[in-house]
């Protein structure tokens, strides 16, 4: 009988994960238990995904504020650091900033405006227009910003991030200075030692700063890349992708988890005979239309995944076929014509009109975003996502 349901994404409940737990075994056991409990059959090319948060937690991949401070002090020995382009997030950046401040004597904090890299707004574009400010060229001191825009709080969090970050720096007995600009090189009149905190534009910022004569140029991905006083670490991403754990601790992005996803796939196949794909996922890549926040605060959506998740979708647009190639058909004849077209479609549809309007993104970014939306970030208790039918098309 023809299958009438396409892609299904399910959150799978799991125990509370602690440091030292066998995360691969927990994922496999949880999915098998859910399948049995719900009377659902695991199929070939199902996707089993687990959030990066519990993978890192099982690894015990944490760093304390003191350990971050020690790394900062060693890498910025002169003590005056230009900290530029952080995102406006208590969860993502506050504990990192506390550690940076604890390891420094003075911080000149340069914020981008009107919004940070992931879309958290300090002010609106309309505010800039009304004030006659050009965000591409104008550098604002804290005093000038307050004169123009006053004290504005974030729409969702109710936090004035300029005041919050300044107070946080000063709480660590570190001098704080705030400026606002969108050219990374605007920090150089203040200090030649720069820590760039942007995520997806960090390589460009480092290149421009180095070319402009900065003395020390590092990013968050250059801090905590190796153990410091017994800390966790991430050799690829450092502090990028970290989250607040406690007031004195951050959980780092998971490391060395390729064996985890390979083992999940292998053990599911051993138990069921089905070949599944597995992945570790973090923040999805999608934008909130109201708050304008671009969710992706992790350096990548999926740091680890099995080989079958490499690549992009190769899909045709059904409505294009129906309106163009087969506009004279309807009913069963239309269905059969489109099905036959799909069965014999080219292996690479890039550039062809029949694929226009499909999503030209990597599978890991698409599926990881679906996982992140399914699991949420609160108390659903489903750090494991089981997706079925993602690789199906109209002919299945």
mmCIF file of C-alpha atoms in Angstrom:
data_model
loop_
_atom_site.group_PDB
_atom_site.id
_atom_site.type_symbol
_atom_site.label_atom_id
_atom_site.label_comp_id
_atom_site.label_asym_id
_atom_site.label_seq_id
_atom_site.Cartn_x
_atom_site.Cartn_y
_atom_site.Cartn_z
ATOM 1 C CA UNK A 1 0.000 0.000 0.000
ATOM 2 C CA UNK A 2 1.197 3.509 -0.781
ATOM 3 C CA UNK A 3 2.703 5.341 2.186
ATOM 4 C CA UNK A 4 0.707 8.518 2.895
ATOM 5 C CA UNK A 5 2.932 10.126 5.544
ATOM 6 C CA UNK A 6 6.225 11.793 4.627
ATOM 7 C CA UNK A 7 8.846 13.147 7.016
ATOM 8 C CA UNK A 8 8.213 12.627 10.732
ATOM 9 C CA UNK A 9 10.407 14.113 13.464
ATOM 10 C CA UNK A 10 10.046 12.708 16.978
ATOM 11 C CA UNK A 11 11.609 13.807 20.239
ATOM 12 C CA UNK A 12 12.824 10.822 22.264
ATOM 13 C CA UNK A 13 12.990 11.060 26.039
ATOM 14 C CA UNK A 14 16.213 10.078 27.761
ATOM 15 C CA UNK A 15 17.607 9.947 31.283
ATOM 16 C CA UNK A 16 19.331 13.048 32.683
ATOM 17 C CA UNK A 17 22.875 12.810 31.324
ATOM 18 C CA UNK A 18 25.811 13.169 33.701
ATOM 19 C CA UNK A 19 29.546 13.415 33.200
ATOM 20 C CA UNK A 20 31.020 9.989 32.484
ATOM 21 C CA UNK A 21 27.815 8.483 31.072
ATOM 22 C CA UNK A 22 28.036 6.311 27.961
ATOM 23 C CA UNK A 23 26.142 8.642 25.630
ATOM 24 C CA UNK A 24 26.109 6.284 22.634
ATOM 25 C CA UNK A 25 24.592 3.471 24.699
ATOM 26 C CA UNK A 26 21.991 5.824 26.179
ATOM 27 C CA UNK A 27 20.948 7.045 22.718
ATOM 28 C CA UNK A 28 20.651 3.530 21.309
ATOM 29 C CA UNK A 29 18.758 2.198 24.330
ATOM 30 C CA UNK A 30 16.404 5.186 24.351
ATOM 31 C CA UNK A 31 15.521 4.879 20.654
ATOM 32 C CA UNK A 32 14.999 1.112 20.849
ATOM 33 C CA UNK A 33 12.817 1.541 23.937
ATOM 34 C CA UNK A 34 10.782 4.289 22.244
ATOM 35 C CA UNK A 35 10.311 2.142 19.135
ATOM 36 C CA UNK A 36 9.049 -0.759 21.216
ATOM 37 C CA UNK A 37 6.853 1.380 23.442
ATOM 38 C CA UNK A 38 5.222 3.216 20.518
ATOM 39 C CA UNK A 39 5.177 0.172 18.199
ATOM 40 C CA UNK A 40 7.180 1.995 15.522
ATOM 41 C CA UNK A 41 9.515 0.164 13.165
ATOM 42 C CA UNK A 42 13.004 1.556 12.613
ATOM 43 C CA UNK A 43 13.671 1.875 8.875
ATOM 44 C CA UNK A 44 16.684 2.209 6.618
ATOM 45 C CA UNK A 45 17.914 5.801 6.365
ATOM 46 C CA UNK A 46 16.186 6.948 9.527
ATOM 47 C CA UNK A 47 18.196 9.679 11.229
ATOM 48 C CA UNK A 48 19.085 9.406 14.911
ATOM 49 C CA UNK A 49 20.366 12.716 16.312
ATOM 50 C CA UNK A 50 21.538 13.789 19.748
ATOM 51 C CA UNK A 51 22.016 17.347 20.940
ATOM 52 C CA UNK A 52 25.573 18.569 21.469
ATOM 53 C CA UNK A 53 24.694 19.668 25.011
ATOM 54 C CA UNK A 54 24.353 16.140 26.397
ATOM 55 C CA UNK A 55 27.319 14.840 24.395
ATOM 56 C CA UNK A 56 29.568 17.484 25.951
ATOM 57 C CA UNK A 57 28.029 16.850 29.358
ATOM 58 C CA UNK A 58 28.759 13.135 29.113
ATOM 59 C CA UNK A 59 32.333 13.989 28.116
ATOM 60 C CA UNK A 60 32.713 16.268 31.139
ATOM 61 C CA UNK A 61 33.851 18.996 28.754
ATOM 62 C CA UNK A 62 33.717 21.990 31.091
ATOM 63 C CA UNK A 63 35.911 24.970 31.921
ATOM 64 C CA UNK A 64 35.803 27.278 34.932
ATOM 65 C CA UNK A 65 36.069 31.046 34.943
ATOM 66 C CA UNK A 66 39.490 30.756 36.615
ATOM 67 C CA UNK A 67 40.718 28.388 33.914
ATOM 68 C CA UNK A 68 39.517 30.751 31.180
ATOM 69 C CA UNK A 69 41.192 33.641 33.010
ATOM 70 C CA UNK A 70 44.486 31.749 33.170
ATOM 71 C CA UNK A 71 44.399 31.101 29.419
ATOM 72 C CA UNK A 72 43.552 34.758 28.702
ATOM 73 C CA UNK A 73 46.338 36.072 30.946
ATOM 74 C CA UNK A 74 48.871 33.786 29.230
ATOM 75 C CA UNK A 75 47.806 34.812 25.715
ATOM 76 C CA UNK A 76 47.312 38.545 26.424
ATOM 77 C CA UNK A 77 50.123 39.340 28.888
ATOM 78 C CA UNK A 78 49.928 43.145 28.414
ATOM 79 C CA UNK A 79 46.501 43.117 30.049
ATOM 80 C CA UNK A 80 44.539 45.606 27.891
ATOM 81 C CA UNK A 81 42.335 43.625 25.504
ATOM 82 C CA UNK A 82 39.990 44.826 22.800
ATOM 83 C CA UNK A 83 37.075 42.396 22.986
ATOM 84 C CA UNK A 84 35.033 42.862 19.827
ATOM 85 C CA UNK A 85 31.752 41.693 18.325
ATOM 86 C CA UNK A 86 30.376 39.441 21.084
ATOM 87 C CA UNK A 87 26.792 38.267 20.775
ATOM 88 C CA UNK A 88 24.283 39.645 23.268
ATOM 89 C CA UNK A 89 23.602 36.558 25.319
ATOM 90 C CA UNK A 90 23.794 35.773 28.996
ATOM 91 C CA UNK A 91 23.787 32.066 28.227
ATOM 92 C CA UNK A 92 26.422 32.171 25.495
ATOM 93 C CA UNK A 93 28.792 34.954 26.479
ATOM 94 C CA UNK A 94 28.410 36.185 30.052
ATOM 95 C CA UNK A 95 30.561 33.522 31.738
ATOM 96 C CA UNK A 96 33.131 33.708 28.938
ATOM 97 C CA UNK A 97 33.320 37.477 29.462
ATOM 98 C CA UNK A 98 33.698 36.986 33.193
ATOM 99 C CA UNK A 99 36.704 34.760 32.580
ATOM 100 C CA UNK A 100 38.196 37.163 30.027
ATOM 101 C CA UNK A 101 37.812 40.074 32.463
ATOM 102 C CA UNK A 102 39.276 38.090 35.337
ATOM 103 C CA UNK A 103 42.372 37.482 33.212
ATOM 104 C CA UNK A 104 42.760 41.103 32.079
ATOM 105 C CA UNK A 105 43.448 44.551 33.529
ATOM 106 C CA UNK A 106 41.339 46.560 31.085
ATOM 107 C CA UNK A 107 38.788 45.619 28.437
ATOM 108 C CA UNK A 108 37.658 47.871 25.632
ATOM 109 C CA UNK A 109 34.452 46.142 24.624
ATOM 110 C CA UNK A 110 33.346 46.950 21.090
ATOM 111 C CA UNK A 111 29.781 45.979 20.225
ATOM 112 C CA UNK A 112 28.350 45.863 16.725
ATOM 113 C CA UNK A 113 25.171 47.871 16.156
ATOM 114 C CA UNK A 114 22.226 48.047 15.632
ATOM 115 C CA UNK A 115 22.411 44.268 16.228
ATOM 116 C CA UNK A 116 24.887 41.553 17.003
ATOM 117 C CA UNK A 117 25.943 38.861 14.550
ATOM 118 C CA UNK A 118 22.963 36.600 15.250
ATOM 119 C CA UNK A 119 20.317 39.338 15.144
ATOM 120 C CA UNK A 120 19.902 40.453 18.763
ATOM 121 C CA UNK A 121 19.123 44.170 18.447
ATOM 122 C CA UNK A 122 20.367 46.934 20.700
ATOM 123 C CA UNK A 123 18.332 49.435 18.689
ATOM 124 C CA UNK A 124 16.367 49.401 15.449
ATOM 125 C CA UNK A 125 17.359 50.596 12.007
ATOM 126 C CA UNK A 126 14.590 53.156 12.351
ATOM 127 C CA UNK A 127 16.352 54.508 15.453
ATOM 128 C CA UNK A 128 19.557 54.888 13.446
ATOM 129 C CA UNK A 129 17.738 56.647 10.617
ATOM 130 C CA UNK A 130 16.099 59.093 13.012
ATOM 131 C CA UNK A 131 19.457 59.890 14.640
ATOM 132 C CA UNK A 132 21.262 60.308 11.328
ATOM 133 C CA UNK A 133 23.804 57.625 12.187
ATOM 134 C CA UNK A 134 25.636 55.598 9.542
ATOM 135 C CA UNK A 135 26.396 52.171 11.046
ATOM 136 C CA UNK A 136 28.961 51.430 8.336
ATOM 137 C CA UNK A 137 31.238 54.305 9.311
ATOM 138 C CA UNK A 138 30.250 55.891 12.624
ATOM 139 C CA UNK A 139 32.036 54.863 15.830
ATOM 140 C CA UNK A 140 30.049 55.644 18.969
ATOM 141 C CA UNK A 141 31.341 55.981 22.498
ATOM 142 C CA UNK A 142 29.107 54.772 25.286
ATOM 143 C CA UNK A 143 28.313 58.390 26.201
ATOM 144 C CA UNK A 144 27.358 59.257 22.612
ATOM 145 C CA UNK A 145 25.212 56.137 22.324
ATOM 146 C CA UNK A 146 23.346 57.027 25.529
ATOM 147 C CA UNK A 147 22.870 60.604 24.348
ATOM 148 C CA UNK A 148 21.320 59.399 21.106
ATOM 149 C CA UNK A 149 19.376 56.318 22.193
ATOM 150 C CA UNK A 150 19.161 56.296 25.981
ATOM 151 C CA UNK A 151 18.716 53.046 27.887
ATOM 152 C CA UNK A 152 17.014 50.415 25.772
ATOM 153 C CA UNK A 153 16.327 46.860 26.886
ATOM 154 C CA UNK A 154 16.307 43.758 24.703
ATOM 155 C CA UNK A 155 12.814 42.944 23.451
ATOM 156 C CA UNK A 156 12.786 39.350 24.726
ATOM 157 C CA UNK A 157 15.178 39.304 27.701
ATOM 158 C CA UNK A 158 14.545 42.755 29.171
ATOM 159 C CA UNK A 159 18.311 43.288 29.557
ATOM 160 C CA UNK A 160 20.304 46.433 28.743
ATOM 161 C CA UNK A 161 23.343 44.570 27.452
ATOM 162 C CA UNK A 162 25.671 47.568 27.454
ATOM 163 C CA UNK A 163 25.101 48.098 31.164
ATOM 164 C CA UNK A 164 25.066 44.358 31.869
ATOM 165 C CA UNK A 165 28.380 43.610 30.140
ATOM 166 C CA UNK A 166 30.068 46.685 31.620
ATOM 167 C CA UNK A 167 29.008 45.787 35.148
ATOM 168 C CA UNK A 168 30.107 42.192 34.603
ATOM 169 C CA UNK A 169 33.599 43.297 33.526
ATOM 170 C CA UNK A 170 33.942 45.676 36.446
ATOM 171 C CA UNK A 171 32.789 42.996 38.880
ATOM 172 C CA UNK A 172 36.034 41.165 38.080
ATOM 173 C CA UNK A 173 38.141 44.205 39.124
ATOM 174 C CA UNK A 174 38.851 44.980 35.489
ATOM 175 C CA UNK A 175 38.540 48.444 33.931
ATOM 176 C CA UNK A 176 35.760 48.618 31.327
ATOM 177 C CA UNK A 177 35.337 50.860 28.300
ATOM 178 C CA UNK A 178 32.476 50.510 25.796
ATOM 179 C CA UNK A 179 32.437 51.561 22.135
ATOM 180 C CA UNK A 180 30.144 50.656 19.268
ATOM 181 C CA UNK A 181 31.301 50.097 15.676
ATOM 182 C CA UNK A 182 30.964 47.671 12.783
ATOM 183 C CA UNK A 183 34.481 47.801 11.353
ATOM 184 C CA UNK A 184 36.709 45.493 13.367
ATOM 185 C CA UNK A 185 39.668 47.835 12.781
ATOM 186 C CA UNK A 186 37.949 50.576 14.812
ATOM 187 C CA UNK A 187 39.313 48.878 17.936
ATOM 188 C CA UNK A 188 42.962 49.547 17.036
ATOM 189 C CA UNK A 189 43.142 53.172 18.265
ATOM 190 C CA UNK A 190 42.274 51.783 21.714
ATOM 191 C CA UNK A 191 44.523 48.694 21.822
ATOM 192 C CA UNK A 192 46.525 46.516 19.453
ATOM 193 C CA UNK A 193 45.700 43.303 21.355
ATOM 194 C CA UNK A 194 42.345 42.034 20.126
ATOM 195 C CA UNK A 195 40.051 39.125 20.963
ATOM 196 C CA UNK A 196 37.428 38.839 18.242
ATOM 197 C CA UNK A 197 34.284 37.097 19.462
ATOM 198 C CA UNK A 198 32.299 36.857 16.229
ATOM 199 C CA UNK A 199 31.352 33.346 15.168
ATOM 200 C CA UNK A 200 30.828 33.015 11.435
ATOM 201 C CA UNK A 201 32.842 36.068 10.348
ATOM 202 C CA UNK A 202 35.827 35.471 12.610
ATOM 203 C CA UNK A 203 38.277 34.552 9.838
ATOM 204 C CA UNK A 204 37.641 37.846 8.039
ATOM 205 C CA UNK A 205 37.952 39.842 11.263
ATOM 206 C CA UNK A 206 41.292 38.209 12.049
ATOM 207 C CA UNK A 207 42.547 38.844 8.521
ATOM 208 C CA UNK A 208 41.584 42.525 8.535
ATOM 209 C CA UNK A 209 42.993 43.150 12.004
ATOM 210 C CA UNK A 210 46.289 41.467 11.207
ATOM 211 C CA UNK A 211 46.648 43.424 7.975
ATOM 212 C CA UNK A 212 45.880 46.666 9.830
ATOM 213 C CA UNK A 213 48.749 46.166 12.283
ATOM 214 C CA UNK A 214 47.238 44.527 15.337
ATOM 215 C CA UNK A 215 49.854 43.017 17.641
ATOM 216 C CA UNK A 216 47.874 40.058 18.979
ATOM 217 C CA UNK A 217 44.784 38.768 17.182
ATOM 218 C CA UNK A 218 42.897 35.809 18.620
ATOM 219 C CA UNK A 219 39.308 34.612 18.545
ATOM 220 C CA UNK A 220 37.142 32.738 21.000
ATOM 221 C CA UNK A 221 38.131 29.693 18.967
ATOM 222 C CA UNK A 222 41.737 30.245 20.125
ATOM 223 C CA UNK A 223 40.914 30.090 23.848
ATOM 224 C CA UNK A 224 40.604 26.759 25.718
ATOM 225 C CA UNK A 225 41.925 24.788 22.754
ATOM 226 C CA UNK A 226 43.968 22.624 25.128
ATOM 227 C CA UNK A 227 43.518 21.698 28.798
ATOM 228 C CA UNK A 228 44.236 24.518 31.252
ATOM 229 C CA UNK A 229 44.779 23.445 34.852
ATOM 230 C CA UNK A 230 42.774 20.258 34.244
ATOM 231 C CA UNK A 231 39.953 21.866 32.255
ATOM 232 C CA UNK A 232 38.006 20.536 29.337
ATOM 233 C CA UNK A 233 38.861 21.923 25.921
ATOM 234 C CA UNK A 234 37.983 21.952 22.243
ATOM 235 C CA UNK A 235 40.938 21.983 19.871
ATOM 236 C CA UNK A 236 38.809 23.089 16.901
ATOM 237 C CA UNK A 237 36.436 25.652 18.388
ATOM 238 C CA UNK A 238 37.792 26.668 21.794
ATOM 239 C CA UNK A 239 35.127 28.704 23.588
ATOM 240 C CA UNK A 240 32.891 28.946 20.522
ATOM 241 C CA UNK A 241 29.691 26.993 21.022
ATOM 242 C CA UNK A 242 30.008 27.074 24.802
ATOM 243 C CA UNK A 243 27.047 27.582 27.139
ATOM 244 C CA UNK A 244 26.677 28.748 30.702
ATOM 245 C CA UNK A 245 26.619 25.820 33.122
ATOM 246 C CA UNK A 246 26.912 27.657 36.451
ATOM 247 C CA UNK A 247 27.959 31.158 37.488
ATOM 248 C CA UNK A 248 31.568 29.933 37.449
ATOM 249 C CA UNK A 249 31.521 27.284 34.707
ATOM 250 C CA UNK A 250 30.859 26.883 30.992
ATOM 251 C CA UNK A 251 30.090 23.707 29.089
ATOM 252 C CA UNK A 252 32.225 23.613 25.972
ATOM 253 C CA UNK A 253 31.219 22.383 22.512
ATOM 254 C CA UNK A 254 31.712 18.590 22.307
ATOM 255 C CA UNK A 255 34.952 17.217 20.909
ATOM 256 C CA UNK A 256 36.080 13.950 19.320
ATOM 257 C CA UNK A 257 32.516 12.616 18.972
ATOM 258 C CA UNK A 258 32.765 11.043 15.513
ATOM 259 C CA UNK A 259 33.121 7.614 17.174
ATOM 260 C CA UNK A 260 29.875 8.342 19.049
ATOM 261 C CA UNK A 261 27.776 8.776 15.892
ATOM 262 C CA UNK A 262 29.456 5.831 14.173
ATOM 263 C CA UNK A 263 28.729 3.625 17.179
ATOM 264 C CA UNK A 264 25.085 4.731 17.381
ATOM 265 C CA UNK A 265 24.553 3.768 13.739
ATOM 266 C CA UNK A 266 26.414 0.476 14.128
ATOM 267 C CA UNK A 267 24.527 -0.605 17.250
ATOM 268 C CA UNK A 268 21.124 0.302 15.805
ATOM 269 C CA UNK A 269 21.983 -1.776 12.719
ATOM 270 C CA UNK A 270 23.153 -4.655 14.911
ATOM 271 C CA UNK A 271 19.895 -4.572 16.880
ATOM 272 C CA UNK A 272 17.487 -4.070 13.971
ATOM 273 C CA UNK A 273 19.280 -4.852 10.732
ATOM 274 C CA UNK A 274 18.507 -1.324 9.509
ATOM 275 C CA UNK A 275 21.110 1.146 8.270
ATOM 276 C CA UNK A 276 20.475 4.502 9.907
ATOM 277 C CA UNK A 277 22.334 7.808 9.878
ATOM 278 C CA UNK A 278 23.427 9.505 13.103
ATOM 279 C CA UNK A 279 24.474 13.018 14.009
ATOM 280 C CA UNK A 280 25.305 15.413 16.828
ATOM 281 C CA UNK A 281 23.419 18.690 16.399
ATOM 282 C CA UNK A 282 23.591 22.125 17.957
ATOM 283 C CA UNK A 283 21.807 25.362 17.127
ATOM 284 C CA UNK A 284 19.640 25.270 14.047
ATOM 285 C CA UNK A 285 20.074 27.755 11.212
ATOM 286 C CA UNK A 286 16.826 29.715 11.051
ATOM 287 C CA UNK A 287 15.660 33.278 11.676
ATOM 288 C CA UNK A 288 12.871 34.453 13.948
ATOM 289 C CA UNK A 289 10.675 36.803 11.885
ATOM 290 C CA UNK A 290 9.611 38.913 14.886
ATOM 291 C CA UNK A 291 12.700 39.124 17.057
ATOM 292 C CA UNK A 292 14.998 38.973 14.002
ATOM 293 C CA UNK A 293 17.305 36.589 15.839
ATOM 294 C CA UNK A 294 19.317 34.270 13.623
ATOM 295 C CA UNK A 295 19.513 31.219 15.879
ATOM 296 C CA UNK A 296 22.911 29.843 14.830
ATOM 297 C CA UNK A 297 25.219 30.768 17.733
ATOM 298 C CA UNK A 298 27.202 27.528 17.429
ATOM 299 C CA UNK A 299 30.131 27.455 14.998
ATOM 300 C CA UNK A 300 28.422 24.686 12.985
ATOM 301 C CA UNK A 301 25.010 23.023 13.111
ATOM 302 C CA UNK A 302 26.426 19.498 13.181
ATOM 303 C CA UNK A 303 30.027 18.944 14.282
ATOM 304 C CA UNK A 304 29.784 15.154 13.885
ATOM 305 C CA UNK A 305 27.674 12.986 11.550
ATOM 306 C CA UNK A 306 27.788 9.773 9.556
ATOM 307 C CA UNK A 307 28.801 9.792 5.900
ATOM 308 C CA UNK A 308 25.255 9.504 4.543
ATOM 309 C CA UNK A 309 24.472 13.015 5.777
ATOM 310 C CA UNK A 310 27.152 14.680 3.673
ATOM 311 C CA UNK A 311 25.894 16.708 0.712
ATOM 312 C CA UNK A 312 22.792 18.635 -0.343
ATOM 313 C CA UNK A 313 19.268 17.614 -1.345
ATOM 314 C CA UNK A 314 18.823 16.862 -5.050
ATOM 315 C CA UNK A 315 15.156 17.604 -5.519
ATOM 316 C CA UNK A 316 12.798 18.812 -8.228
ATOM 317 C CA UNK A 317 9.994 21.274 -7.577
ATOM 318 C CA UNK A 318 6.668 19.457 -7.946
ATOM 319 C CA UNK A 319 4.657 22.590 -8.635
ATOM 320 C CA UNK A 320 7.101 23.578 -11.400
ATOM 321 C CA UNK A 321 6.585 20.228 -13.108
ATOM 322 C CA UNK A 322 2.814 20.443 -12.665
ATOM 323 C CA UNK A 323 2.631 23.993 -14.044
ATOM 324 C CA UNK A 324 5.122 23.575 -16.884
ATOM 325 C CA UNK A 325 6.192 20.149 -18.158
ATOM 326 C CA UNK A 326 2.857 18.465 -17.398
ATOM 327 C CA UNK A 327 0.401 21.356 -17.453
ATOM 328 C CA UNK A 328 -1.925 19.390 -19.760
ATOM 329 C CA UNK A 329 -2.255 16.425 -17.395
ATOM 330 C CA UNK A 330 -4.299 15.798 -14.277
ATOM 331 C CA UNK A 331 -5.273 13.012 -11.896
ATOM 332 C CA UNK A 332 -3.526 9.656 -12.186
ATOM 333 C CA UNK A 333 -1.839 10.632 -15.447
ATOM 334 C CA UNK A 334 -0.219 13.663 -13.781
ATOM 335 C CA UNK A 335 0.832 11.599 -10.779
ATOM 336 C CA UNK A 336 2.448 8.927 -12.952
ATOM 337 C CA UNK A 337 4.219 11.469 -15.165
ATOM 338 C CA UNK A 338 5.728 13.293 -12.192
ATOM 339 C CA UNK A 339 6.675 10.017 -10.490
ATOM 340 C CA UNK A 340 8.426 8.833 -13.641
ATOM 341 C CA UNK A 341 10.274 12.168 -13.908
ATOM 342 C CA UNK A 342 11.496 11.849 -10.313
ATOM 343 C CA UNK A 343 12.654 8.252 -10.823
ATOM 344 C CA UNK A 344 14.777 9.326 -13.784
ATOM 345 C CA UNK A 345 15.910 12.778 -12.597
ATOM 346 C CA UNK A 346 19.546 13.791 -13.057
ATOM 347 C CA UNK A 347 21.927 13.007 -10.221
ATOM 348 C CA UNK A 348 22.936 16.678 -10.068
ATOM 349 C CA UNK A 349 20.174 19.242 -10.625
ATOM 350 C CA UNK A 350 22.236 22.320 -9.724
ATOM 351 C CA UNK A 351 21.386 25.167 -12.115
ATOM 352 C CA UNK A 352 18.383 23.473 -13.694
ATOM 353 C CA UNK A 353 15.081 25.347 -13.699
ATOM 354 C CA UNK A 354 13.229 22.290 -12.451
ATOM 355 C CA UNK A 355 15.027 22.618 -9.105
ATOM 356 C CA UNK A 356 14.373 26.338 -8.588
ATOM 357 C CA UNK A 357 12.779 27.071 -5.238
ATOM 358 C CA UNK A 358 14.208 23.978 -3.560
ATOM 359 C CA UNK A 359 16.499 24.537 -0.590
ATOM 360 C CA UNK A 360 20.202 24.760 -1.552
ATOM 361 C CA UNK A 361 21.571 23.977 1.893
ATOM 362 C CA UNK A 362 23.611 21.154 3.353
ATOM 363 C CA UNK A 363 21.728 18.155 4.661
ATOM 364 C CA UNK A 364 23.331 18.548 8.087
ATOM 365 C CA UNK A 365 22.119 22.148 8.331
ATOM 366 C CA UNK A 366 18.576 21.290 7.241
ATOM 367 C CA UNK A 367 18.228 18.183 9.403
ATOM 368 C CA UNK A 368 20.016 19.780 12.349
ATOM 369 C CA UNK A 369 17.612 22.722 12.208
ATOM 370 C CA UNK A 370 14.665 20.320 12.206
ATOM 371 C CA UNK A 371 16.175 18.569 15.226
ATOM 372 C CA UNK A 372 16.706 21.835 17.108
ATOM 373 C CA UNK A 373 13.131 22.941 16.474
ATOM 374 C CA UNK A 374 11.818 19.545 17.587
ATOM 375 C CA UNK A 375 13.819 19.317 20.807
ATOM 376 C CA UNK A 376 13.486 22.990 21.768
ATOM 377 C CA UNK A 377 15.686 24.557 24.429
ATOM 378 C CA UNK A 378 13.558 24.145 27.535
ATOM 379 C CA UNK A 379 12.045 21.322 29.522
ATOM 380 C CA UNK A 380 10.787 18.922 26.847
ATOM 381 C CA UNK A 381 13.324 16.336 28.008
ATOM 382 C CA UNK A 382 13.967 15.037 24.489
ATOM 383 C CA UNK A 383 17.690 15.465 23.715
ATOM 384 C CA UNK A 384 17.430 12.690 21.114
ATOM 385 C CA UNK A 385 15.581 13.178 17.836
ATOM 386 C CA UNK A 386 14.419 10.334 15.594
ATOM 387 C CA UNK A 387 13.535 11.372 12.047
ATOM 388 C CA UNK A 388 11.841 9.103 9.527
ATOM 389 C CA UNK A 389 11.082 9.632 5.855
ATOM 390 C CA UNK A 390 13.455 12.551 5.328
ATOM 391 C CA UNK A 391 15.011 10.955 2.248
ATOM 392 C CA UNK A 392 11.681 9.858 0.770
ATOM 393 C CA UNK A 393 10.213 11.549 -2.269
ATOM 394 C CA UNK A 394 6.859 11.503 -4.074
ATOM 395 C CA UNK A 395 7.520 8.016 -5.490
ATOM 396 C CA UNK A 396 7.979 6.228 -2.143
#
